[in-house]
Amino acid sequence: MYETLHANIPGSLMNYKDRPFPQHAWAYPSRQTIQDYIGDYAEDLRSHIKFNIQVESVELTQDAERDRWVLKAKSTVDDETIKETFDAVVVANGHYSVPFLPEVKNIEAFHKTHPDIIIHSKYYRTPEPFAGKRVVVVGNGPSGLDIARQITGVGAQTLISVRSPTPTDKLEHVGATEIAEIVDFLPDQQAIQLKDGSVQSGIDAIIYCTGFLFSYPFLPGLAPKLLTKGKGVFGLYKHLFLIQHPTLVFPGLLMKAVPFPLSEAQAAVVAAVWSNSLLLPPVEEQEKWERGLREERGENLHTFPTHGGDGLYINALHDWALEGSPAGLEAPFWNDESRWERSIFADAKVRFEQRGTQAKTLKELGFVYPGEGNW
């Protein structure tokens, strides 16, 4: 994470159901505030957590009655080996560790000739090293625009390479120049050729803000294959349960979503299913759902195709969990105001940045909920 990172989501929407962000938090919390928030939320669980552990494998073992999972791990402190067997496993290792760089003609030759020019946003920390340089930022998602704004602010000549145009107001806020997609690297000229045929030369740095790949090196033996090119996890029902072995779940896969309430809703469903208060549908029905998803989205299984899809998903999980026992923590539910907040938070983030990241509420930024049915 880079040092001046603020969330792209307001704290009033991204918090866990039973714990708001502290009153001192900005409307879009800083990375330190979020880190402290998660640490405080997990305090009661610390006695159950083993730190400094590298999971090496999770392997399925079956007997006549049920699936079980054999976990092998190693301490990163003293190399002590660990082997334990579990009835169920939650795979929550995150998906922001393996950078994705698109395949572009001559990119490897360019990197070999100019090893210090191309980086991924994973390794970006502060804007100062880019001051006065000619920089290409690849990608106009939240990270791309945020990094472009930061380096432009310290005097970089910033070019944003995109496949689809950036909204005018956001591009003006960033203060960068938009260029076409890179189709070829020209190592001898320290230049790039764009899809429109033009060439940009004298490039000092290229920052790829192109996302990450899913990676599960500790699950090598599962069949059918979980991953194809790292962009999606196949064989899951509702982006969560491994259909053939539902005691293995993968929460938090969904992209362009509000992660905390989404994962909280998923946890409520998993708890209901694993406690036998909620039944999964027949395997054939689950497979039919997954086939339909693959036909609709291809490899990008976990990206909602419509704005606000995460809210619909959260509410569907809420209703599904309630079909089981009422015991346990109820999943979050987005009311009309939450869905409105979801619809405006990108515009509100721009205003938050324009005002120096000082506002504590959306209302301070000029965004007031107009009432149900009025937006």
C-alpha angles and dihedrals in degrees: 000000000000118000101247096044119145123184118265088219126066115248090236089066103032099052126107114263097251099038126054121199114267117274092247092061120110119244087259103036122227121243091255092052090050092047091051091046093054091045092052092046091053096045095105090052098051093098088061096049124091112204129201092033125139112203108218101179144355110198131185119237121184135197132173093280111038151341119271131184126226112206121198119190143158133218113245089209105054105001092246109165122229129198122179136159122224136187092220139008132208110207102209101149094132128237105241101090106077109063120219118221117178119237107258127173113269095357092131093049090048092050091049091052095041105026095171100052106071120062136155122239088248087076098044113110112156136007098229097088088061097053112132093004132122103243134183116205111197112211135028100222121119095284094045094051093042094051092043090053092049098049092043087055091062094049105273118150095234127199120184114208111207143171094207126029122268115237108265096238092052093047091050090049091052093047095216134126118248120226135178128269118291112249102168140020118219106203097181092055098037084235144121131223118220133214091254090059097253124127127222113202137183092046113175099181140007119199115194111210093178104127134242142286128241111248131184108169090162092062102060099137104055119117133234094042112266099206138042114188088336096274099108143018109232130205096040129132114222090352088291124064122063098235098216094042110022094181085080114072135179112205124182100031097126118108130213088024138119098259108198100055090037093055090043091055090047090051091054091054093046091050091050094049096044092048089053094241091113127042126214115230119256115293091248091058092048092050091049090054092050093048090053091051092051092049090051101043108019112205093341090080098150102050116096110235094209132051111260094021090132091061092052090049093049092050092047090053090047091055092043093052090051090060086074130054116323089226118112133030114329115236118249119266125203113224124196093278092053091051090049090051089051090053096053106032096097091055091043090053090058090053090045090057092044089056094052098261092283107120119105100196138034088240090062086056092053098259112127124173105248096205134263114316094010102099 
